[in-house]
mmCIF file of C-alpha atoms in Angstrom:
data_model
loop_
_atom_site.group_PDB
_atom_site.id
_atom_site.type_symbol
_atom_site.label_atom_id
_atom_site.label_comp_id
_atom_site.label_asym_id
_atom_site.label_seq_id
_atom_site.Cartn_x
_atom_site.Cartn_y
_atom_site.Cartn_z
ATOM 1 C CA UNK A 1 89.967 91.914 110.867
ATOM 2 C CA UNK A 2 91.940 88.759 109.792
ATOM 3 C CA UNK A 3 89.424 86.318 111.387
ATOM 4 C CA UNK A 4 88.334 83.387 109.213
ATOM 5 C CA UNK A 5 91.448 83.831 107.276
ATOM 6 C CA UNK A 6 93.474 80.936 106.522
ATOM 7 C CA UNK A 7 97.329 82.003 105.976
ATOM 8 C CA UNK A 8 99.202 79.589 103.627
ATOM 9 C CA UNK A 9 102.190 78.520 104.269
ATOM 10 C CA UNK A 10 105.654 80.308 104.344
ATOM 11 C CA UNK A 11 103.383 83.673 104.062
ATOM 12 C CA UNK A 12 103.511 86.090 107.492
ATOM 13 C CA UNK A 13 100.438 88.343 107.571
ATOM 14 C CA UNK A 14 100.539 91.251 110.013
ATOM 15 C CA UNK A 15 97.475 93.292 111.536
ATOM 16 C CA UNK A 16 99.990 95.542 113.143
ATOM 17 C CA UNK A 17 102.606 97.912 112.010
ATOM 18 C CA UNK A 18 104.410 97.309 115.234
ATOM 19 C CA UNK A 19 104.821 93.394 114.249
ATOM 20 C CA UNK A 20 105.962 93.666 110.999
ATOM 21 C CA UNK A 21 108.542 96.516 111.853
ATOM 22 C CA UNK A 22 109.860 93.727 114.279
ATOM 23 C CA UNK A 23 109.602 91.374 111.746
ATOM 24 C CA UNK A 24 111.372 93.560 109.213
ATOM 25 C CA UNK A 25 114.662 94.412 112.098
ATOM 26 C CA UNK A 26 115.065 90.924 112.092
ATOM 27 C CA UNK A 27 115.602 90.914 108.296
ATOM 28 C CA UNK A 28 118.082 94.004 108.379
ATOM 29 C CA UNK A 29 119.841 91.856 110.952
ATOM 30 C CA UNK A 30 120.241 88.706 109.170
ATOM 31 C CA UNK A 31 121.454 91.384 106.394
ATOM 32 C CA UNK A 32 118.887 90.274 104.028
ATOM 33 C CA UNK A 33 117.243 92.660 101.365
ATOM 34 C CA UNK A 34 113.587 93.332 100.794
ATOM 35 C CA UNK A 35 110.977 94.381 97.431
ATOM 36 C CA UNK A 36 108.010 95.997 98.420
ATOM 37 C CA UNK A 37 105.105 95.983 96.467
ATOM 38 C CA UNK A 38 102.225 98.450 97.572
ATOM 39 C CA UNK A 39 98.802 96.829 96.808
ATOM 40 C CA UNK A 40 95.063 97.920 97.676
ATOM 41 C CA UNK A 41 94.626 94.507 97.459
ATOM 42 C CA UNK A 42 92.526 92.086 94.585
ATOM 43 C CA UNK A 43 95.323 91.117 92.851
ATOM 44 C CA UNK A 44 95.842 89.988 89.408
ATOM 45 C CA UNK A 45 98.785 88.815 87.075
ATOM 46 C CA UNK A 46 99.702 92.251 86.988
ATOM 47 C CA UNK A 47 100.381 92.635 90.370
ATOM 48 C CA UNK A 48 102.365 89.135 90.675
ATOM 49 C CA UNK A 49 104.453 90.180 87.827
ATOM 50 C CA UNK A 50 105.810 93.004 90.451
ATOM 51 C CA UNK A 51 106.109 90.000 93.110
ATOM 52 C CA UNK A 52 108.412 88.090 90.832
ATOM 53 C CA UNK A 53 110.010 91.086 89.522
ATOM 54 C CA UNK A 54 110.788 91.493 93.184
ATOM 55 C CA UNK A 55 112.069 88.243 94.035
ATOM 56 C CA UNK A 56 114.620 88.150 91.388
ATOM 57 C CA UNK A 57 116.175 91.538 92.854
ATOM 58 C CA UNK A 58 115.509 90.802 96.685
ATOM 59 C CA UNK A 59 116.325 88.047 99.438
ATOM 60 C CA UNK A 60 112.354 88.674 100.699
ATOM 61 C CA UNK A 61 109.627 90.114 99.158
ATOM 62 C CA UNK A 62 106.584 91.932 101.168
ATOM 63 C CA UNK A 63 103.237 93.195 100.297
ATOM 64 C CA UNK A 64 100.987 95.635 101.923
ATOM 65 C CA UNK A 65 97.034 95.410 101.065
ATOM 66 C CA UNK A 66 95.151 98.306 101.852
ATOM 67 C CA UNK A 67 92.898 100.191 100.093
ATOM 68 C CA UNK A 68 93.426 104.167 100.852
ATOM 69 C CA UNK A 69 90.579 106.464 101.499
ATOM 70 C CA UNK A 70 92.742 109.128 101.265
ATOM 71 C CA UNK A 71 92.276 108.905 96.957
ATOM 72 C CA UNK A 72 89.055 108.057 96.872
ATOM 73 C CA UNK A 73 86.538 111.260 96.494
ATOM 74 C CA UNK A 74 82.817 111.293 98.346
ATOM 75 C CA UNK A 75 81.412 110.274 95.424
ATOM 76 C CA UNK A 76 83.725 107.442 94.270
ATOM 77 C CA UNK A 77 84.150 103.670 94.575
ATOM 78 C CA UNK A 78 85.925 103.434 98.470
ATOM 79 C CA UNK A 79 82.805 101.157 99.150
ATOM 80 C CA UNK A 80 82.449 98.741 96.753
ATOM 81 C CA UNK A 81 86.430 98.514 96.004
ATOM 82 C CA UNK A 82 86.903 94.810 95.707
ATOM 83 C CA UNK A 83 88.379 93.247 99.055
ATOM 84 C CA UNK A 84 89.718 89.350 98.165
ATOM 85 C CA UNK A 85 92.041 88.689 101.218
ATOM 86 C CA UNK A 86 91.690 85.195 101.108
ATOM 87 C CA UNK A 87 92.121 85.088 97.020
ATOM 88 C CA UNK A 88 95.057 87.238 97.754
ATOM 89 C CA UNK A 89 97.015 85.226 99.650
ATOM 90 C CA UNK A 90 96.048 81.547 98.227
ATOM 91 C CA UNK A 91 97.226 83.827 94.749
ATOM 92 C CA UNK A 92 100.487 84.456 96.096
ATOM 93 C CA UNK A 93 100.980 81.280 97.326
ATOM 94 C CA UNK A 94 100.615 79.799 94.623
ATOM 95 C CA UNK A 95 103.784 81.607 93.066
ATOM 96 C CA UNK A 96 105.774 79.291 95.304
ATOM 97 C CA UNK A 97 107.286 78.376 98.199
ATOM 98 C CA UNK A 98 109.588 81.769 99.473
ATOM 99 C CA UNK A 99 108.869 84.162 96.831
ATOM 100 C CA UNK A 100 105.786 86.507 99.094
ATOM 101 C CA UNK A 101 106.964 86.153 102.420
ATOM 102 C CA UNK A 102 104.732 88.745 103.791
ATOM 103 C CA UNK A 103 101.775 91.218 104.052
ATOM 104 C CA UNK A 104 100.681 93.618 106.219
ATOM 105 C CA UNK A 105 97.292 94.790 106.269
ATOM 106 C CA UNK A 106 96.937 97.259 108.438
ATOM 107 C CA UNK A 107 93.468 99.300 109.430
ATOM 108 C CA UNK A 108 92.493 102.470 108.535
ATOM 109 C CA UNK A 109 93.112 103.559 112.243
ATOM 110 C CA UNK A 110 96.509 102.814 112.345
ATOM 111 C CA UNK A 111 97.443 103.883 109.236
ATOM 112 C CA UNK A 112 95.230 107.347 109.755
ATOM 113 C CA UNK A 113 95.584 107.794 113.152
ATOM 114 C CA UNK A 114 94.176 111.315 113.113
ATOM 115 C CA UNK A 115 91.019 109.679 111.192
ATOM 116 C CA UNK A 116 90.656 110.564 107.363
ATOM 117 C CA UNK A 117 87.697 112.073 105.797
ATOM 118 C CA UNK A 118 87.051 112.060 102.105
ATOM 119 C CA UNK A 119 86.284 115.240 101.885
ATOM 120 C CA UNK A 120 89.965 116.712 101.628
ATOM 121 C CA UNK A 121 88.544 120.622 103.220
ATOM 122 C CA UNK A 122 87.802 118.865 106.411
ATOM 123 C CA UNK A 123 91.234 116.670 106.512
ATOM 124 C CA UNK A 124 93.614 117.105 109.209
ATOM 125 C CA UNK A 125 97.053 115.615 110.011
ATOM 126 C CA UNK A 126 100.176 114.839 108.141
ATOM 127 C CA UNK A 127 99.820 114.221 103.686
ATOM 128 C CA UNK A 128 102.481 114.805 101.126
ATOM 129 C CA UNK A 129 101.987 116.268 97.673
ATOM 130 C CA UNK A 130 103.870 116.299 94.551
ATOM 131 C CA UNK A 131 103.445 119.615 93.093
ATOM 132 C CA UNK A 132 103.717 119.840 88.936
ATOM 133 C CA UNK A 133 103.207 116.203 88.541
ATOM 134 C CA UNK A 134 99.526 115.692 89.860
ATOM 135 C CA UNK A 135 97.373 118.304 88.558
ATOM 136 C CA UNK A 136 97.446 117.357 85.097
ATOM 137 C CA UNK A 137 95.980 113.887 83.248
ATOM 138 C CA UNK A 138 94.323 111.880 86.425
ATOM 139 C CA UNK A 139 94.821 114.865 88.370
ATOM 140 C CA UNK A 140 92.058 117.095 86.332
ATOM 141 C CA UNK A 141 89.609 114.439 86.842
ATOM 142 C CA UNK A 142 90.700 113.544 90.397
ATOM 143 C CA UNK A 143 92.596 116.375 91.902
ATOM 144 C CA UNK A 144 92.327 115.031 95.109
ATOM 145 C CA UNK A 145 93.982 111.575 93.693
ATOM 146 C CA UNK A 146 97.996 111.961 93.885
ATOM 147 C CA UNK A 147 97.951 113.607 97.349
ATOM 148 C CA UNK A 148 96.394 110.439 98.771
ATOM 149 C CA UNK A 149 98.677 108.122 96.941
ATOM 150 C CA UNK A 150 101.973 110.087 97.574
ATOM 151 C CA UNK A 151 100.904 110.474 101.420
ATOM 152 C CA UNK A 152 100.061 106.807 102.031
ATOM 153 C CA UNK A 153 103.117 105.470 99.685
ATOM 154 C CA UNK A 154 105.429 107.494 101.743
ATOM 155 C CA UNK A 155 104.152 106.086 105.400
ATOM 156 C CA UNK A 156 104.547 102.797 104.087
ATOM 157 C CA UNK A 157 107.944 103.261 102.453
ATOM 158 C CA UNK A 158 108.498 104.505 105.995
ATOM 159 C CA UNK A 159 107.166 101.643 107.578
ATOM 160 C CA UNK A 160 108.476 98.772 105.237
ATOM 161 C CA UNK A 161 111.952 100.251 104.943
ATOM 162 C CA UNK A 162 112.815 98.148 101.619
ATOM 163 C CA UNK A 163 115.719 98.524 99.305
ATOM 164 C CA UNK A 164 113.481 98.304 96.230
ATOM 165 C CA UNK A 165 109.845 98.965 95.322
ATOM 166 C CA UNK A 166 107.818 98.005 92.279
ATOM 167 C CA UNK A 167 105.787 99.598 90.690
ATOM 168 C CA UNK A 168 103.129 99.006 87.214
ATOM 169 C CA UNK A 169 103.710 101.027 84.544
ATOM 170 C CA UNK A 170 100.003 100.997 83.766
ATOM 171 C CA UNK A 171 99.545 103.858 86.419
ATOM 172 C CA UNK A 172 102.227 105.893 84.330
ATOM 173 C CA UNK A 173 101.382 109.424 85.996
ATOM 174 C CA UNK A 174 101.526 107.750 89.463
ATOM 175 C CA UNK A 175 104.854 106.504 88.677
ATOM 176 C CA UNK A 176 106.411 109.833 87.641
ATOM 177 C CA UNK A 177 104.622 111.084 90.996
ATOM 178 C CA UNK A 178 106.088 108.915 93.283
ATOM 179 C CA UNK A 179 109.815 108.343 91.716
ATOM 180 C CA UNK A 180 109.811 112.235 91.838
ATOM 181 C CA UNK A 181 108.363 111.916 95.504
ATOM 182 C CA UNK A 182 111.345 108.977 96.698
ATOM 183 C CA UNK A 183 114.024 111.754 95.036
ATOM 184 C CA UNK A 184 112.837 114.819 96.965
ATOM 185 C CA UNK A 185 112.102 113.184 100.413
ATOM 186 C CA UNK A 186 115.436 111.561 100.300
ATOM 187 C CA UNK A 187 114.064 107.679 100.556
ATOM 188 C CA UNK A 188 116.793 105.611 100.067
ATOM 189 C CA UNK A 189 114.894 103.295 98.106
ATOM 190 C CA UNK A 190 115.521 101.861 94.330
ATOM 191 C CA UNK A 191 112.076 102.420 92.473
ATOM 192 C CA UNK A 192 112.001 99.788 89.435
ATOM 193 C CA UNK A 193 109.205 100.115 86.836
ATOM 194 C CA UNK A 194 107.864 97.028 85.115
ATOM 195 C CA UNK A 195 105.986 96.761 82.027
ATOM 196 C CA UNK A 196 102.245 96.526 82.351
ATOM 197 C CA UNK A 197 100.676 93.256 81.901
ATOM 198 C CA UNK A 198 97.748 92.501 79.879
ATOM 199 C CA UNK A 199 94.946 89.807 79.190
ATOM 200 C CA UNK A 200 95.904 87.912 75.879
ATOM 201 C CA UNK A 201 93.557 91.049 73.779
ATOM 202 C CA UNK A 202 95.630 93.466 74.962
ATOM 203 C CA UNK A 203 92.849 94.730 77.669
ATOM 204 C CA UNK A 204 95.087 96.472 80.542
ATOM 205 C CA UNK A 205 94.910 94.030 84.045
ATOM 206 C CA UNK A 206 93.489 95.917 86.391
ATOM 207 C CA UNK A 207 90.848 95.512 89.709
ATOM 208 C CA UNK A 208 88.245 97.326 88.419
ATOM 209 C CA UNK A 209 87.959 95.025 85.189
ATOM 210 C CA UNK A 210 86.079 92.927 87.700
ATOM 211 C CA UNK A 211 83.432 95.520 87.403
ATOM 212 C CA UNK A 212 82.683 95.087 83.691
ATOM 213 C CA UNK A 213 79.930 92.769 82.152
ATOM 214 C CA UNK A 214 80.166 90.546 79.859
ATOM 215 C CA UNK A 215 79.337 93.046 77.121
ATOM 216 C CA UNK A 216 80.795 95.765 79.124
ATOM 217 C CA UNK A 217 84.346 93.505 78.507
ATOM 218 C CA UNK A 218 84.129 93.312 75.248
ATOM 219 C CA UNK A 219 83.616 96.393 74.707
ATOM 220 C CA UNK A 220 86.351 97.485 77.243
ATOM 221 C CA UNK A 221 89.076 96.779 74.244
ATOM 222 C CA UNK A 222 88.483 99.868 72.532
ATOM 223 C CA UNK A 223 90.940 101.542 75.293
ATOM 224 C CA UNK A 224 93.510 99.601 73.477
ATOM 225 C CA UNK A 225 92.790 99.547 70.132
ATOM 226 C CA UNK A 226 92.676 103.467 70.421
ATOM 227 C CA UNK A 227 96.439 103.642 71.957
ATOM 228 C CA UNK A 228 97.022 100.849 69.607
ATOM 229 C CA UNK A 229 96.452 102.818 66.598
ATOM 230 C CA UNK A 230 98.064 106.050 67.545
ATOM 231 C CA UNK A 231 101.507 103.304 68.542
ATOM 232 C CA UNK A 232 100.815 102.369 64.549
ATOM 233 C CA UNK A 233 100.595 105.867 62.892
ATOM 234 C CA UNK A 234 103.633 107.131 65.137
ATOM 235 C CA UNK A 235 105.834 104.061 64.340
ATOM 236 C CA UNK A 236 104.574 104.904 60.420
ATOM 237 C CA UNK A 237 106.263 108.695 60.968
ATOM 238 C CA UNK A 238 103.398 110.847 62.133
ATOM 239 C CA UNK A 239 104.733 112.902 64.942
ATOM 240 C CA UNK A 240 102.102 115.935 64.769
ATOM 241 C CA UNK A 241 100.700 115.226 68.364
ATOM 242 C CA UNK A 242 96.929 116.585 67.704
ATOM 243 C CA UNK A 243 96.674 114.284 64.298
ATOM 244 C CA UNK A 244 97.745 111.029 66.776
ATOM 245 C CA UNK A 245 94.978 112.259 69.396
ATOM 246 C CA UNK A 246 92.138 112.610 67.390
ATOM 247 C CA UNK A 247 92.949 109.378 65.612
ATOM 248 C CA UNK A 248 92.390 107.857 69.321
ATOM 249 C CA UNK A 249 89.102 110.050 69.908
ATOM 250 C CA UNK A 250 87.809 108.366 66.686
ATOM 251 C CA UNK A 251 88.110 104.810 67.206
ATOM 252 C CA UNK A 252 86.574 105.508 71.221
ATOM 253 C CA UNK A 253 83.837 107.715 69.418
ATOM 254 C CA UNK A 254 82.859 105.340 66.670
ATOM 255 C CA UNK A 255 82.582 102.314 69.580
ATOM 256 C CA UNK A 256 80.762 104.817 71.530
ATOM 257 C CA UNK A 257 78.321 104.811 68.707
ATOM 258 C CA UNK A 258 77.762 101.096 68.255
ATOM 259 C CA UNK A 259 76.856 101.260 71.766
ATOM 260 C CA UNK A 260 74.410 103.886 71.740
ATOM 261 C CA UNK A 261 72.856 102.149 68.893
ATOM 262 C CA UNK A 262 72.660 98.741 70.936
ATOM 263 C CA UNK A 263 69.217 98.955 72.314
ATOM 264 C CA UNK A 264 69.883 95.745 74.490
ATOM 265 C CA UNK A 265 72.602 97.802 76.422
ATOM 266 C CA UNK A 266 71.609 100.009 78.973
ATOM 267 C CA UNK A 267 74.917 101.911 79.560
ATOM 268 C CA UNK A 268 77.357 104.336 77.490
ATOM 269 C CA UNK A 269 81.060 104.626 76.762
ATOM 270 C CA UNK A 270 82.490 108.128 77.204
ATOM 271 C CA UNK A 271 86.229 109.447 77.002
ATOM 272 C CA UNK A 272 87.340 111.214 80.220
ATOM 273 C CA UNK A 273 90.771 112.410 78.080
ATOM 274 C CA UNK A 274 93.446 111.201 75.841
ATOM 275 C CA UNK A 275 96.279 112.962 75.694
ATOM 276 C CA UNK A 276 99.925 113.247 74.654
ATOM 277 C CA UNK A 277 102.774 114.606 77.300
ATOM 278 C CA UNK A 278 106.270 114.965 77.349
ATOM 279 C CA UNK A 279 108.131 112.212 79.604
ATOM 280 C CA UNK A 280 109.929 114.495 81.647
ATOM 281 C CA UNK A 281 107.407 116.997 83.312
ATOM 282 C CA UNK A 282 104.130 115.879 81.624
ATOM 283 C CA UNK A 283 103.287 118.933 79.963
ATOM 284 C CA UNK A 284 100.878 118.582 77.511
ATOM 285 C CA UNK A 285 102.223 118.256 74.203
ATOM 286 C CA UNK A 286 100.538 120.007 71.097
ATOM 287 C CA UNK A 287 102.535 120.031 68.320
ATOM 288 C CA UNK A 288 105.346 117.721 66.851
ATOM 289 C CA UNK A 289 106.649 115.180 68.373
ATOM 290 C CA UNK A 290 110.358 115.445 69.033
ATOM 291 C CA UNK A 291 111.857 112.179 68.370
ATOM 292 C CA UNK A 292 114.690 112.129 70.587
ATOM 293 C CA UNK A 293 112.542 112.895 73.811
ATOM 294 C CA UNK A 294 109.502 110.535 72.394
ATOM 295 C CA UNK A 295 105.851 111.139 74.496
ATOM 296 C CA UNK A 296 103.804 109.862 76.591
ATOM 297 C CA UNK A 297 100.219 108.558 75.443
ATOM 298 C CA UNK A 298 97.394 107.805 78.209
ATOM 299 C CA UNK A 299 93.871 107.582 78.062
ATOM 300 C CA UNK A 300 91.222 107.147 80.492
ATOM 301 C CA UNK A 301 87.730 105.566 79.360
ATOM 302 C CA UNK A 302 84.764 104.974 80.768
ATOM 303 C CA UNK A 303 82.526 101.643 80.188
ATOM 304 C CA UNK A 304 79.420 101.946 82.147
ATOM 305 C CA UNK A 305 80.520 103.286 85.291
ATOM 306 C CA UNK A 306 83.857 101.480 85.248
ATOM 307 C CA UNK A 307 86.532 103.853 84.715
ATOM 308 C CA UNK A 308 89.455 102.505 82.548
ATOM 309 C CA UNK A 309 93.090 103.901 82.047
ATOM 310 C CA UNK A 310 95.711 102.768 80.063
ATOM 311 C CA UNK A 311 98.695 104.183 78.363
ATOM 312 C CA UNK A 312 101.829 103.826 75.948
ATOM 313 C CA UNK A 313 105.134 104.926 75.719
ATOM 314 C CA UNK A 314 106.599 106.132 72.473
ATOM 315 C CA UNK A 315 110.365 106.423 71.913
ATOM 316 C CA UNK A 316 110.746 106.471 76.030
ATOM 317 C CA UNK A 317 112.140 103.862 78.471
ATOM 318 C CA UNK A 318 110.769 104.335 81.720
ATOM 319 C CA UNK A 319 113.874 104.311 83.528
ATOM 320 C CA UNK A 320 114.268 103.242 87.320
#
């Protein structure tokens, strides 16, 4: 699997679970702390924000790259997912000397030993799920989504062991999921959220923006602008949740138009949902705003077939 890969310097990469666990005693023995950051692997700026974020808490710092068919449906992306092991590492390299010091990338096999099947009726063995938090928001769309990410997050936090793990805030709902997940499995594990990082128009960094065209990019912004105007009318005193929402649907809808009209392009934009939830449960919020508890707003867009989210937090820190 690792063939034709050259490792840079100071980086370990692992194969096997077995070899990093040994690798990882060794830390614990030297008494030497370690950030995880959980990757499925084509990483950006966002995801070497966490790295740094992770150095400046931890001795070490260790990645895993793998990309989970357990949250991937039939008919979605498993595929074509982007795989850029090479780009990967020379990436993290280039953060300097000591601040990645490793990754594992284990197979499917190991980390499904029982073999997985996308279809989640025929599934058998072990998965975790995070009831109240996951059927809502992603979990409409993708109901199968938060079960694979809470059941593969959990063997790794199993078989990394670190003291702290990092997560994006740009995957809000998966954050909520899995802090909720480290408190009721008993993980003893800090779980820091960092601020999502964004290209210099305010376009979310994310793997699948490698998907989008050239037109398709420029385009892409209207996930912003739309959050980006609701941020503006709240900050200006509108807290009446619906009146923020379909301020959203109309700057989406009105680029959706512009598209449609654009007989040179050959694909659509369409809103999977934008909605406002409370911070503490994610229940859908419908009428004012309370100002004290603040909301959550998240979107999910499609342009062409790439499938965008994005979100904002109003009046709420994201604590850790």
């Amino acid at each position: 699997m690792l063939a034709n890969i050259k490792i840079p310097p100071g980086i370990r990469l692992f194969n096997k679970i077995a070899d990093f666990r040994a690798w990882r005693r060794q830390l614990l023995l030297d008494r030497q702390t370690l950030g995880y950051v959980p990757t499925m692997g084509a990483l950006h700026q966002g995801h070497l924000a966490l790295v740094t974020s992770a150095k400046n808490k931890c001795d070490n710092v260790a990645l895993t790259i793998f990309v989970n068919p357990a949250q991937f449906s039939p008919t979605e992306d498993l595929s074509t997912y982007p795989r850029t092991l090479q780009g990967d590492l020379d990436k993290l390299a280039a953060l300097g000397p000591g601040v990645a010091s490793a990754v594992l990338v284990p197979t499917v096999q190991e980390m499904y030993p029982g073999g997985i099947e996308l279809d989640v009726s025929k599934q058998k063995g072990a998965f975790v799920e995070v009831k109240g938090l996951s059927h809502q928001l992603e979990g409409v769309t993708r109901p199968h989504f938060f079960r694979g990410v809470a059941t593969v997050v959990s063997k790794f936090l199993n078989i990394v062991q670190p003291e702290e793990v990092f997560f994006g805030q740009k995957d809000v709902q998966q954050c909520s999921v899995i802090k909720t997940m480290i408190r009721d499995l008993h993980f003893p594990i800090k779980m820091n959220i960092c601020p999502t990082v964004r290209e210099d128009d305010g376009l979310a960094m994310s793997s699948r923006n490698a998907y989008l065209t050239v037109d398709q990019r420029r385009h892409a912004l209207v996930v912003h602008n739309a959050l980006s105007s609701i941020e503006s009318l709240y900050r200006n005193g509108e807290r009446h949740a619906p009146t923020l929402i379909q301020a959203g649907i109309d700057i989406i809808e009105r680029e959706r138009q512009q598209v449609e009209k654009n007989s040179n392009l050959d694909w659509d934009i369409k809103l999977d949902y934008l909605n406002i939830n409370s911070p503490e449960d994610l229940s859908e919020l419908s009428g004012e705003i309370n100002n004290e508890d603040g909301c959550i707003v998240s979107t999910a867009v499609f342009v062409g077939k790439t499938r965008l989210i994005d979100n904002l937090l109003l009046d709420v820190k994201m604590e850790s």
